[in-house]
CSV table of C-alpha atoms in Angstrom, one decimal:
chain,number,residue,atom,x,y,z
A,7,MET,CA,3.6,3.8,20.5
A,8,THR,CA,1.5,6.6,19.4
A,9,LEU,CA,2.1,7.1,15.6
A,10,PRO,CA,2.1,10.4,13.9
A,11,SER,CA,-0.1,10.8,11.0
A,12,LEU,CA,0.6,8.3,8.3
A,13,PRO,CA,1.4,9.2,4.6
A,14,PRO,CA,-1.3,8.2,2.0
A,15,ALA,CA,-0.7,4.9,0.3
A,16,ARG,CA,-2.4,2.9,-2.6
A,17,GLY,CA,-2.2,-0.4,-0.7
A,18,LYS,CA,-3.9,-1.4,2.6
A,19,LEU,CA,-2.9,0.5,5.7
A,20,ILE,CA,-4.5,-1.1,9.0
A,21,GLN,CA,-4.1,0.5,12.4
A,22,GLY,CA,-3.7,-2.0,15.4
A,23,ALA,CA,-3.7,-4.9,13.1
A,24,ALA,CA,-3.5,-8.4,14.7
A,25,LEU,CA,-0.3,-10.3,13.5
A,26,ALA,CA,-0.8,-13.7,15.1
A,27,PRO,CA,-2.6,-14.8,11.8
A,28,TYR,CA,0.4,-13.7,9.8
A,29,THR,CA,2.8,-16.2,11.3
A,30,TRP,CA,3.2,-19.7,11.1
A,31,PHE,CA,3.3,-20.1,15.0
A,32,ARG,CA,0.0,-18.3,15.3
A,33,VAL,CA,1.3,-16.2,18.4
A,34,GLY,CA,2.2,-12.4,19.1
A,35,GLY,CA,0.4,-9.1,19.7
A,36,PRO,CA,-0.6,-6.4,17.2
A,37,ALA,CA,1.2,-3.9,15.1
A,38,ASP,CA,0.6,-0.2,15.6
A,39,ALA,CA,0.0,-0.3,11.9
A,40,LEU,CA,0.2,-2.8,9.2
A,41,PHE,CA,1.1,-1.6,5.6
A,42,LEU,CA,0.5,-3.9,2.6
A,43,PRO,CA,1.7,-1.9,-0.3
A,44,GLU,CA,0.5,-2.3,-3.8
A,45,ASP,CA,3.7,-2.4,-5.6
A,46,VAL,CA,7.4,-1.1,-5.3
A,47,SER,CA,6.5,2.2,-6.0
A,48,ASP,CA,3.7,2.3,-3.3
A,49,LEU,CA,6.2,1.0,-0.6
A,50,SER,CA,9.1,3.6,-2.0
A,51,SER,CA,6.8,6.7,-1.8
A,52,PHE,CA,5.3,5.7,1.6
A,53,LEU,CA,8.6,5.1,3.3
A,54,ALA,CA,10.0,8.4,1.7
A,55,ALA,CA,7.0,10.2,3.2
A,56,LEU,CA,6.9,8.5,6.9
A,57,ASP,CA,8.3,10.2,9.6
A,58,PRO,CA,11.8,9.0,10.1
A,59,SER,CA,11.2,8.4,14.0
A,60,VAL,CA,8.7,5.7,13.4
A,61,PRO,CA,10.2,2.2,13.4
A,62,VAL,CA,9.7,-0.2,10.4
A,63,THR,CA,9.6,-3.8,10.3
A,64,ALA,CA,9.4,-6.2,7.4
A,65,LEU,CA,7.3,-9.4,8.2
A,66,GLY,CA,7.7,-11.7,5.3
A,67,VAL,CA,5.4,-14.7,5.7
A,68,GLY,CA,6.1,-15.2,9.1
A,69,SER,CA,7.8,-18.7,8.7
A,70,ASN,CA,10.6,-18.2,10.7
A,71,LEU,CA,9.5,-15.6,13.4
A,72,ILE,CA,8.2,-15.2,16.9
A,73,VAL,CA,6.2,-12.0,17.4
A,74,ARG,CA,6.3,-11.3,21.0
A,75,ASP,CA,3.2,-11.0,23.0
A,76,GLY,CA,3.6,-7.3,23.1
A,77,GLY,CA,3.4,-6.8,19.4
A,78,ILE,CA,5.5,-4.5,17.3
A,79,SER,CA,6.0,-0.8,17.5
A,80,GLY,CA,5.6,1.3,14.4
A,81,VAL,CA,4.7,0.1,11.0
A,82,VAL,CA,5.0,-3.6,9.9
A,83,ILE,CA,5.2,-4.1,6.2
A,84,ARG,CA,4.2,-7.2,4.4
A,85,LEU,CA,4.7,-8.1,0.9
A,86,MET,CA,1.6,-10.0,-0.1
A,87,GLY,CA,-0.6,-10.1,-3.3
A,88,ARG,CA,0.1,-10.8,-7.0
A,89,ALA,CA,2.6,-7.9,-7.4
A,90,TRP,CA,4.9,-9.5,-4.9
A,91,GLY,CA,4.6,-13.1,-5.7
A,92,GLU,CA,5.1,-13.1,-9.5
A,93,VAL,CA,7.8,-15.5,-10.8
A,94,MET,CA,9.1,-15.0,-14.5
A,95,LYS,CA,11.7,-16.5,-16.7
A,96,THR,CA,13.9,-13.6,-17.8
A,97,GLY,CA,16.7,-15.7,-19.5
A,98,GLU,CA,17.9,-19.2,-20.6
A,99,LEU,CA,18.8,-20.1,-17.0
A,100,GLU,CA,17.3,-17.1,-14.9
A,101,LEU,CA,14.4,-16.5,-13.0
A,102,THR,CA,13.0,-13.1,-11.6
A,103,ALA,CA,10.9,-13.4,-8.6
A,104,GLY,CA,9.0,-10.9,-6.3
A,105,ALA,CA,10.2,-11.3,-2.5
A,106,GLY,CA,6.8,-12.5,-1.5
A,107,ALA,CA,6.8,-15.4,-3.6
A,108,LEU,CA,7.1,-18.9,-1.9
A,109,ASP,CA,10.2,-20.6,-2.0
A,110,LEU,CA,8.5,-23.7,-3.0
A,111,ALA,CA,6.5,-21.7,-5.9
A,112,VAL,CA,9.8,-20.5,-7.1
A,113,ALA,CA,11.3,-24.2,-7.1
A,114,LYS,CA,8.1,-25.3,-9.1
A,115,ALA,CA,8.2,-22.4,-11.7
A,116,ALA,CA,11.8,-23.2,-12.4
A,117,GLY,CA,11.1,-26.9,-12.9
A,118,LYS,CA,8.3,-26.2,-15.4
A,119,HIS,CA,10.8,-24.1,-17.4
A,120,GLY,CA,13.0,-27.0,-17.4
A,121,MET,CA,15.6,-25.3,-15.1
A,122,THR,CA,17.5,-27.3,-12.6
A,123,GLY,CA,19.6,-26.3,-9.5
A,124,LEU,CA,16.8,-24.6,-7.7
A,125,GLU,CA,15.0,-27.5,-6.5
A,126,PHE,CA,16.5,-27.2,-2.9
A,127,LEU,CA,14.1,-24.2,-2.3
A,128,SER,CA,11.1,-26.5,-2.1
A,129,GLY,CA,12.6,-27.7,1.0
A,130,ILE,CA,12.9,-24.0,2.8
A,131,PRO,CA,9.3,-22.9,4.6
A,132,GLY,CA,8.4,-19.2,3.6
A,133,SER,CA,9.0,-16.5,1.1
A,134,LEU,CA,12.0,-15.7,-1.0
A,135,GLY,CA,12.7,-12.2,0.8
A,136,GLY,CA,12.7,-14.0,4.3
A,137,ALA,CA,15.0,-16.8,2.7
A,138,THR,CA,17.4,-13.8,1.5
A,139,ARG,CA,17.8,-12.2,4.8
A,140,THR,CA,19.0,-15.3,6.5
A,141,ASN,CA,20.7,-16.8,3.5
A,142,ALA,CA,18.5,-19.9,4.1
A,143,GLY,CA,19.3,-23.3,2.7
A,144,CYS,CA,19.0,-27.0,2.8
A,145,TYR,CA,20.2,-30.2,1.0
A,146,GLY,CA,23.8,-28.8,0.8
A,147,ARG,CA,22.9,-25.5,-0.9
A,148,GLU,CA,22.1,-21.9,0.1
A,149,LEU,CA,20.2,-19.0,-1.4
A,150,LYS,CA,23.7,-17.1,-2.1
A,151,ASP,CA,24.5,-20.1,-4.5
A,152,VAL,CA,22.0,-19.2,-7.0
A,153,LEU,CA,21.2,-15.5,-6.3
A,154,VAL,CA,22.3,-13.2,-9.3
A,155,ARG,CA,21.2,-9.8,-7.9
A,156,LEU,CA,18.3,-8.5,-5.6
A,157,ASP,CA,16.4,-5.2,-5.6
A,158,GLY,CA,15.0,-3.6,-2.5
A,159,VAL,CA,14.1,-0.3,-0.6
A,160,THR,CA,15.8,1.4,2.1
A,161,ARG,CA,13.9,3.0,5.4
A,162,SER,CA,14.1,6.5,3.5
A,163,GLY,CA,12.4,5.0,0.3
A,164,GLU,CA,15.6,5.0,-1.9
A,165,ARG,CA,15.7,2.0,-4.1
A,166,ARG,CA,19.1,-0.1,-4.4
A,167,THR,CA,20.5,-3.0,-6.0
A,168,TYR,CA,22.9,-5.6,-4.8
A,169,GLY,CA,24.6,-8.4,-6.5
A,170,GLU,CA,26.2,-8.9,-9.9
A,171,GLY,CA,27.4,-5.4,-11.1
A,172,HIS,CA,26.6,-3.9,-8.0
A,173,THR,CA,27.6,-3.8,-4.2
A,174,PRO,CA,28.0,-7.6,-3.3
A,175,VAL,CA,26.3,-9.1,-0.5
A,176,ASP,CA,28.3,-10.2,2.4
A,177,PHE,CA,26.5,-13.6,2.8
A,178,GLY,CA,27.6,-16.2,5.6
A,179,TYR,CA,26.0,-19.3,7.3
A,180,ARG,CA,22.3,-18.1,8.1
A,181,HIS,CA,23.4,-14.6,7.5
A,182,SER,CA,23.5,-11.8,5.0
A,183,GLY,CA,25.2,-8.5,5.4
A,184,LEU,CA,22.4,-6.6,3.9
A,185,PRO,CA,21.4,-3.4,5.8
A,186,GLU,CA,18.8,-4.0,8.5
A,187,ASP,CA,16.5,-1.5,7.3
A,188,PHE,CA,16.6,-2.7,3.9
A,189,ILE,CA,13.3,-4.4,2.5
A,190,VAL,CA,14.1,-7.0,-0.4
A,191,THR,CA,11.5,-6.6,-3.0
A,192,ARG,CA,12.8,-8.5,-6.2
A,193,LEU,CA,15.6,-11.2,-6.7
A,194,VAL,CA,17.1,-12.6,-9.8
A,195,LEU,CA,18.4,-16.3,-9.7
A,196,ARG,CA,20.4,-18.4,-11.8
A,197,ALA,CA,19.6,-22.2,-12.4
A,198,THR,CA,22.6,-24.5,-13.1
A,199,GLY,CA,21.5,-26.3,-16.1
A,200,LEU,CA,18.5,-27.7,-18.0
A,201,ALA,CA,16.5,-30.9,-17.6
A,202,ALA,CA,13.2,-32.5,-18.2
A,203,PRO,CA,10.4,-30.8,-16.4
A,204,GLU,CA,9.1,-34.2,-15.4
A,205,ALA,CA,12.3,-35.3,-13.6
A,206,ILE,CA,12.7,-31.9,-11.8
A,207,ALA,CA,9.0,-32.1,-10.7
A,208,ALA,CA,9.7,-35.7,-9.5
A,209,GLU,CA,12.8,-34.4,-7.5
A,210,ILE,CA,10.8,-31.7,-5.9
A,211,GLU,CA,7.9,-34.1,-4.8
A,212,ALA,CA,10.6,-36.5,-3.6
A,213,LEU,CA,12.1,-33.7,-1.2
A,214,GLN,CA,8.7,-32.8,-0.2
A,215,ALA,CA,8.0,-36.2,0.8
A,216,ARG,CA,11.2,-36.3,2.8
A,217,ARG,CA,10.5,-33.1,4.7
A,218,ALA,CA,6.8,-34.2,5.6
A,219,GLU,CA,8.4,-37.5,7.0
A,220,THR,CA,11.0,-35.8,9.1
A,221,GLN,CA,9.6,-32.3,10.0
A,222,PRO,CA,6.2,-31.3,11.7
A,223,ILE,CA,5.0,-29.4,8.9
A,224,ARG,CA,1.4,-29.9,9.6
A,225,GLU,CA,1.7,-28.3,13.0
A,226,LYS,CA,1.9,-24.7,14.2
A,227,THR,CA,5.6,-24.1,13.9
A,228,SER,CA,8.5,-22.4,11.9
A,229,GLY,CA,11.6,-23.3,10.1
A,230,SER,CA,14.4,-24.6,12.3
A,231,THR,CA,14.8,-23.2,15.6
A,232,PHE,CA,18.5,-23.0,16.1
A,233,ALA,CA,21.3,-22.8,13.4
A,234,ASN,CA,23.6,-25.6,13.4
A,235,PRO,CA,27.1,-24.7,14.9
A,236,ASP,CA,29.4,-22.9,12.9
A,237,PRO,CA,32.3,-23.8,12.7
A,238,PRO,CA,31.1,-27.3,13.2
A,239,GLY,CA,32.7,-29.3,16.1
A,240,THR,CA,32.9,-33.0,16.7
A,241,PRO,CA,30.5,-35.3,14.5
A,242,ASP,CA,27.8,-35.3,17.3
A,243,GLN,CA,28.1,-31.3,17.5
A,244,ARG,CA,27.4,-30.4,13.9
A,245,SER,CA,23.8,-30.7,14.0
A,246,ALA,CA,21.6,-28.7,16.3
A,247,TRP,CA,19.0,-31.3,16.7
A,248,LYS,CA,21.6,-34.0,17.7
A,249,LEU,CA,22.9,-31.5,20.6
A,250,ILE,CA,19.1,-31.0,21.6
A,251,ASP,CA,18.3,-34.6,21.5
A,252,ALA,CA,21.4,-35.6,23.6
A,253,ALA,CA,20.4,-32.9,26.3
A,254,GLY,CA,17.1,-34.7,26.7
A,255,CYS,CA,14.9,-32.1,25.2
A,256,ARG,CA,12.9,-34.0,22.9
A,257,GLY,CA,9.4,-33.4,23.7
A,258,LEU,CA,10.0,-30.8,26.4
A,259,LYS,CA,7.2,-28.5,27.3
A,260,VAL,CA,6.8,-24.9,28.5
A,261,GLY,CA,2.9,-23.8,28.8
A,262,GLY,CA,1.6,-24.5,25.4
A,263,ALA,CA,5.0,-24.6,23.5
A,264,GLN,CA,6.7,-28.1,22.9
A,265,VAL,CA,9.7,-29.3,21.3
A,266,SER,CA,8.7,-31.5,18.4
A,267,PRO,CA,9.1,-35.1,19.1
A,268,LEU,CA,9.5,-35.9,15.5
A,269,HIS,CA,12.2,-33.3,14.9
A,270,CYS,CA,13.9,-31.7,17.9
A,271,ASN,CA,15.0,-28.6,16.3
A,272,PHE,CA,11.4,-27.5,15.8
A,273,LEU,CA,9.3,-25.9,18.3
A,274,ILE,CA,5.6,-26.1,18.1
A,275,ASN,CA,2.5,-24.4,19.4
A,276,THR,CA,0.3,-27.2,20.6
A,277,GLY,CA,-2.7,-24.9,20.6
A,278,GLU,CA,-2.5,-22.6,23.4
A,279,ALA,CA,1.1,-21.5,23.6
A,280,SER,CA,2.1,-17.7,23.9
A,281,ALA,CA,5.0,-16.1,22.3
A,282,ALA,CA,6.4,-16.0,25.9
A,283,ASP,CA,6.0,-19.9,26.2
A,284,LEU,CA,8.1,-20.3,23.0
A,285,GLU,CA,10.9,-18.2,23.6
A,286,ALA,CA,11.1,-19.4,27.3
A,287,LEU,CA,11.4,-23.0,25.9
A,288,GLY,CA,13.9,-22.0,23.5
A,289,GLU,CA,16.1,-20.3,26.1
A,290,LEU,CA,15.7,-23.4,28.2
A,291,VAL,CA,16.7,-25.8,25.1
A,292,ARG,CA,19.7,-23.6,24.8
A,293,ALA,CA,20.7,-23.8,28.7
A,294,ARG,CA,20.4,-27.6,28.6
A,295,VAL,CA,22.5,-28.0,25.7
A,296,MET,CA,25.3,-25.7,27.1
A,297,ASP,CA,25.1,-27.6,30.2
A,298,HIS,CA,25.3,-30.9,28.5
A,299,SER,CA,27.9,-30.2,25.5
A,300,GLY,CA,29.1,-26.6,26.1
A,301,VAL,CA,27.7,-25.4,22.7
A,302,ASN,CA,26.0,-22.1,22.7
A,303,LEU,CA,23.2,-22.7,20.2
A,304,ARG,CA,22.2,-19.5,18.2
A,305,TRP,CA,18.7,-18.7,17.5
A,306,GLU,CA,17.7,-19.0,13.6
A,307,VAL,CA,14.1,-18.0,14.3
A,308,ARG,CA,13.8,-14.3,14.6
A,309,ARG,CA,12.0,-12.9,17.9
A,310,ILE,CA,10.7,-9.4,17.6
A,311,GLY,CA,8.5,-6.8,19.4
A,312,ARG,CA,7.6,-6.0,22.8
A,313,LEU,CA,7.6,-8.7,25.5
A,314,GLN,CA,4.6,-7.3,27.2
A,315,PRO,CA,1.4,-5.3,25.9
A,316,THR,CA,1.5,-1.5,26.3
């Protein structure tokens, strides 16, 4: 789309910015404009002054995302840099972290302070802000289990707080009830107890080793492609990967996209995939699982943007 004049900002504002380098799949078309705000004041003032007709999309670090080949209309906002990745101890059992902080970095920071209960974050790819949007989880825990409160900015530039002492967040399985136009900027997390930093570091290292053995983390991939069925069915229908495997989809290909032979709830870009290849492969997997087991798999990876270049 043709954008109206954009308001001034202290951060970087890039017209026609390529988005593929900002996603883990390394696919997708450009943004009409990409905004990298300096801090929350910069973000808030920019949104307040931005023409209300201009769409706004928050990108995160692109770990659980397919940007379609036609790119994204309007302004894409990515929270990156020191101001967005800072993690601080703010109480005996509390950490405050910017939404751009990587989940692994938050788990390690907690461990250095001897704070236990946040180790599971090391198994979630991406940033804390993105994890909030989907109530991400693994190893039996979800973000909602450790979240105290969160701050963010609405499309109109208004700052809001959710959580303890404020409006609650309606978390569900791989879902949050946050408004679609709300951009998370900062979170306060609570650990469950204290332990020796060395023991916590060893636990995180073990979880990372387990993840490396079972997931294609060295490929151009994302987090899990599909959510596990909710509510769960029979034992063979409780895991998306089991349903995909049973439907004969392990290693299945469409163009340059492939179902990972290592873990079949991951799609990978073998090197020449388009976003259309990835999305078509995902839909083919969903159809085969439906035909085989009658289960309708739900996408966990977000698919955003225009299907074709304008």
